[in-house]
Amino acid sequence: MNMKRTLNDLVRAVVDEAERNTEFARRIDEALGIQEKPKKPALSRAAHRRAPAAIDPIELARQGEPVLRARLAELDLEQLKDVVADYGMDPGKLVLKWKAADRIIDRIVEVSVGRARKGEGFLSSESPRSE
């Protein structure tokens, strides 16, 4: 019974303060999900983010390297860099500085084919067993 009274007093105090203090009321609304939090200004890092990749190079690599290379050849330099960035193909942050599309395509193919084949040894039904 004491808990009920304590909680009622607490809620009443919160309501009273919210009625007197608009900033407090706004924060309560945000906390309860009644009002969206105001958007913070975009950070400089967000302004430098690349666009999402136009293709899925791993899926194309599963269809064969020639298919992947043909689709990559259709993309411009910036779209190729978007693929590299979106699929984490440049851990050293060097590929995004390259200016030659064919060099970037070679990197995408190398990584994509490797990722597409990853685990194939485990999928083979005729893998040798050690007995």
PDB file of C-alpha atoms in Angstrom:
ATOM      1  CA  MET A   1       0.000   0.000   0.000  1.00  0.00           C
ATOM      2  CA  ASN A   2       2.881   2.359   0.784  1.00  0.00           C
ATOM      3  CA  MET A   3       4.386   1.641  -2.650  1.00  0.00           C
ATOM      4  CA  LYS A   4       1.144   2.667  -4.367  1.00  0.00           C
ATOM      5  CA  ARG A   5       1.086   6.000  -2.550  1.00  0.00           C
ATOM      6  CA  THR A   6       4.783   6.632  -3.263  1.00  0.00           C
ATOM      7  CA  LEU A   7       4.315   5.988  -6.969  1.00  0.00           C
ATOM      8  CA  ASN A   8       1.197   8.195  -7.078  1.00  0.00           C
ATOM      9  CA  ASP A   9       3.129  11.029  -5.410  1.00  0.00           C
ATOM     10  CA  LEU A  10       5.988  10.599  -7.864  1.00  0.00           C
ATOM     11  CA  VAL A  11       3.715  10.706 -10.906  1.00  0.00           C
ATOM     12  CA  ARG A  12       1.898  13.742  -9.539  1.00  0.00           C
ATOM     13  CA  ALA A  13       5.231  15.541  -9.003  1.00  0.00           C
ATOM     14  CA  VAL A  14       6.334  14.723 -12.569  1.00  0.00           C
ATOM     15  CA  VAL A  15       3.013  15.955 -14.007  1.00  0.00           C
ATOM     16  CA  ASP A  16       3.160  19.164 -11.950  1.00  0.00           C
ATOM     17  CA  GLU A  17       6.699  19.890 -13.098  1.00  0.00           C
ATOM     18  CA  ALA A  18       5.828  19.111 -16.737  1.00  0.00           C
ATOM     19  CA  GLU A  19       2.944  21.594 -16.575  1.00  0.00           C
ATOM     20  CA  ARG A  20       5.244  24.336 -15.251  1.00  0.00           C
ATOM     21  CA  ASN A  21       8.391  23.569 -17.251  1.00  0.00           C
ATOM     22  CA  THR A  22       7.996  23.116 -21.033  1.00  0.00           C
ATOM     23  CA  GLU A  23      11.578  21.876 -21.480  1.00  0.00           C
ATOM     24  CA  PHE A  24      10.972  19.187 -18.841  1.00  0.00           C
ATOM     25  CA  ALA A  25       7.694  18.241 -20.563  1.00  0.00           C
ATOM     26  CA  ARG A  26       9.477  17.952 -23.926  1.00  0.00           C
ATOM     27  CA  ARG A  27      12.162  15.686 -22.414  1.00  0.00           C
ATOM     28  CA  ILE A  28       9.471  13.483 -20.830  1.00  0.00           C
ATOM     29  CA  ASP A  29       7.704  13.222 -24.206  1.00  0.00           C
ATOM     30  CA  GLU A  30      10.978  12.221 -25.859  1.00  0.00           C
ATOM     31  CA  ALA A  31      11.753   9.649 -23.182  1.00  0.00           C
ATOM     32  CA  LEU A  32       8.316   8.096 -23.595  1.00  0.00           C
ATOM     33  CA  GLY A  33       8.533   8.164 -27.387  1.00  0.00           C
ATOM     34  CA  ILE A  34       5.627  10.590 -27.703  1.00  0.00           C
ATOM     35  CA  GLN A  35       7.775  13.173 -29.468  1.00  0.00           C
ATOM     36  CA  GLU A  36      10.775  12.467 -31.668  1.00  0.00           C
ATOM     37  CA  LYS A  37      14.118  13.715 -30.502  1.00  0.00           C
ATOM     38  CA  PRO A  38      15.286  16.674 -32.528  1.00  0.00           C
ATOM     39  CA  LYS A  39      17.782  15.725 -35.198  1.00  0.00           C
ATOM     40  CA  LYS A  40      21.325  16.746 -34.479  1.00  0.00           C
ATOM     41  CA  PRO A  41      23.186  18.541 -37.255  1.00  0.00           C
ATOM     42  CA  ALA A  42      24.934  16.153 -39.590  1.00  0.00           C
ATOM     43  CA  LEU A  43      28.501  15.444 -38.569  1.00  0.00           C
ATOM     44  CA  SER A  44      31.250  16.000 -41.062  1.00  0.00           C
ATOM     45  CA  ARG A  45      31.797  12.243 -41.321  1.00  0.00           C
ATOM     46  CA  ALA A  46      28.203  11.715 -42.494  1.00  0.00           C
ATOM     47  CA  ALA A  47      28.749  14.286 -45.220  1.00  0.00           C
ATOM     48  CA  HIS A  48      31.647  12.207 -46.559  1.00  0.00           C
ATOM     49  CA  ARG A  49      29.855   8.889 -46.644  1.00  0.00           C
ATOM     50  CA  ARG A  50      29.617   7.234 -50.016  1.00  0.00           C
ATOM     51  CA  ALA A  51      26.444   6.158 -51.751  1.00  0.00           C
ATOM     52  CA  PRO A  52      25.292   2.535 -51.396  1.00  0.00           C
ATOM     53  CA  ALA A  53      26.724   0.100 -53.935  1.00  0.00           C
ATOM     54  CA  ALA A  54      24.799  -0.149 -57.202  1.00  0.00           C
ATOM     55  CA  ILE A  55      25.435  -3.914 -57.400  1.00  0.00           C
ATOM     56  CA  ASP A  56      26.119  -6.894 -55.133  1.00  0.00           C
ATOM     57  CA  PRO A  57      29.552  -8.062 -56.282  1.00  0.00           C
ATOM     58  CA  ILE A  58      29.540 -11.193 -54.134  1.00  0.00           C
ATOM     59  CA  GLU A  59      26.316 -12.457 -55.693  1.00  0.00           C
ATOM     60  CA  LEU A  60      27.614 -11.648 -59.169  1.00  0.00           C
ATOM     61  CA  ALA A  61      30.879 -13.480 -58.379  1.00  0.00           C
ATOM     62  CA  ARG A  62      28.830 -16.575 -57.568  1.00  0.00           C
ATOM     63  CA  GLN A  63      27.470 -16.356 -61.133  1.00  0.00           C
ATOM     64  CA  GLY A  64      31.030 -16.299 -62.453  1.00  0.00           C
ATOM     65  CA  GLU A  65      33.911 -13.892 -62.826  1.00  0.00           C
ATOM     66  CA  PRO A  66      32.961 -12.900 -66.413  1.00  0.00           C
ATOM     67  CA  VAL A  67      29.483 -11.879 -65.238  1.00  0.00           C
ATOM     68  CA  LEU A  68      30.980  -9.815 -62.420  1.00  0.00           C
ATOM     69  CA  ARG A  69      33.521  -8.124 -64.689  1.00  0.00           C
ATOM     70  CA  ALA A  70      30.847  -7.277 -67.278  1.00  0.00           C
ATOM     71  CA  ARG A  71      28.630  -5.608 -64.677  1.00  0.00           C
ATOM     72  CA  LEU A  72      31.554  -3.743 -63.109  1.00  0.00           C
ATOM     73  CA  ALA A  73      32.559  -2.432 -66.553  1.00  0.00           C
ATOM     74  CA  GLU A  74      29.153  -0.694 -66.742  1.00  0.00           C
ATOM     75  CA  LEU A  75      29.908   1.395 -63.627  1.00  0.00           C
ATOM     76  CA  ASP A  76      31.765   4.703 -63.525  1.00  0.00           C
ATOM     77  CA  LEU A  77      34.738   5.342 -61.253  1.00  0.00           C
ATOM     78  CA  GLU A  78      32.650   6.739 -58.377  1.00  0.00           C
ATOM     79  CA  GLN A  79      30.204   3.815 -58.509  1.00  0.00           C
ATOM     80  CA  LEU A  80      33.133   1.388 -58.375  1.00  0.00           C
ATOM     81  CA  LYS A  81      34.440   3.182 -55.306  1.00  0.00           C
ATOM     82  CA  ASP A  82      30.942   2.967 -53.786  1.00  0.00           C
ATOM     83  CA  VAL A  83      31.104  -0.835 -54.189  1.00  0.00           C
ATOM     84  CA  VAL A  84      34.546  -0.935 -52.556  1.00  0.00           C
ATOM     85  CA  ALA A  85      33.377   1.185 -49.625  1.00  0.00           C
ATOM     86  CA  ASP A  86      29.996  -0.486 -49.144  1.00  0.00           C
ATOM     87  CA  TYR A  87      31.481  -3.989 -49.097  1.00  0.00           C
ATOM     88  CA  GLY A  88      34.513  -3.130 -46.942  1.00  0.00           C
ATOM     89  CA  MET A  89      37.050  -3.974 -49.628  1.00  0.00           C
ATOM     90  CA  ASP A  90      39.535  -1.285 -48.635  1.00  0.00           C
ATOM     91  CA  PRO A  91      40.650  -1.782 -45.023  1.00  0.00           C
ATOM     92  CA  GLY A  92      43.866   0.191 -45.662  1.00  0.00           C
ATOM     93  CA  LYS A  93      41.973   3.098 -47.271  1.00  0.00           C
ATOM     94  CA  LEU A  94      44.146   2.946 -50.400  1.00  0.00           C
ATOM     95  CA  VAL A  95      41.790   1.673 -53.102  1.00  0.00           C
ATOM     96  CA  LEU A  96      39.491   4.693 -52.789  1.00  0.00           C
ATOM     97  CA  LYS A  97      42.445   6.879 -53.810  1.00  0.00           C
ATOM     98  CA  TRP A  98      43.068   4.975 -57.027  1.00  0.00           C
ATOM     99  CA  LYS A  99      42.145   6.696 -60.312  1.00  0.00           C
ATOM    100  CA  ALA A 100      42.244   3.710 -62.686  1.00  0.00           C
ATOM    101  CA  ALA A 101      38.903   1.932 -63.032  1.00  0.00           C
ATOM    102  CA  ASP A 102      40.506  -1.314 -64.240  1.00  0.00           C
ATOM    103  CA  ARG A 103      42.671  -1.443 -61.121  1.00  0.00           C
ATOM    104  CA  ILE A 104      39.631  -0.963 -58.879  1.00  0.00           C
ATOM    105  CA  ILE A 105      37.710  -3.604 -60.861  1.00  0.00           C
ATOM    106  CA  ASP A 106      40.571  -6.074 -60.330  1.00  0.00           C
ATOM    107  CA  ARG A 107      40.426  -5.435 -56.560  1.00  0.00           C
ATOM    108  CA  ILE A 108      36.637  -5.881 -56.453  1.00  0.00           C
ATOM    109  CA  VAL A 109      36.891  -9.114 -58.447  1.00  0.00           C
ATOM    110  CA  GLU A 110      39.688 -10.464 -56.246  1.00  0.00           C
ATOM    111  CA  VAL A 111      37.795  -9.812 -53.004  1.00  0.00           C
ATOM    112  CA  SER A 112      34.371 -10.813 -54.344  1.00  0.00           C
ATOM    113  CA  VAL A 113      35.518 -14.132 -55.800  1.00  0.00           C
ATOM    114  CA  GLY A 114      37.312 -14.928 -52.551  1.00  0.00           C
ATOM    115  CA  ARG A 115      34.240 -14.144 -50.492  1.00  0.00           C
ATOM    116  CA  ALA A 116      31.926 -16.028 -52.867  1.00  0.00           C
ATOM    117  CA  ARG A 117      34.084 -19.156 -52.574  1.00  0.00           C
ATOM    118  CA  LYS A 118      34.593 -18.885 -48.827  1.00  0.00           C
ATOM    119  CA  GLY A 119      33.446 -22.087 -47.182  1.00  0.00           C
ATOM    120  CA  GLU A 120      33.153 -24.128 -50.374  1.00  0.00           C
ATOM    121  CA  GLY A 121      35.426 -26.765 -48.885  1.00  0.00           C
ATOM    122  CA  PHE A 122      32.874 -27.359 -46.166  1.00  0.00           C
ATOM    123  CA  LEU A 123      30.022 -27.673 -48.658  1.00  0.00           C
ATOM    124  CA  SER A 124      31.558 -30.413 -50.747  1.00  0.00           C
ATOM    125  CA  SER A 125      29.697 -33.702 -50.284  1.00  0.00           C
ATOM    126  CA  GLU A 126      32.765 -35.700 -51.264  1.00  0.00           C
ATOM    127  CA  SER A 127      35.167 -34.249 -48.738  1.00  0.00           C
ATOM    128  CA  PRO A 128      37.624 -36.842 -47.441  1.00  0.00           C
ATOM    129  CA  ARG A 129      37.143 -38.086 -43.920  1.00  0.00           C
ATOM    130  CA  SER A 130      39.959 -39.007 -41.651  1.00  0.00           C
ATOM    131  CA  GLU A 131      39.372 -42.271 -39.923  1.00  0.00           C
TER     132      GLU A 131
END
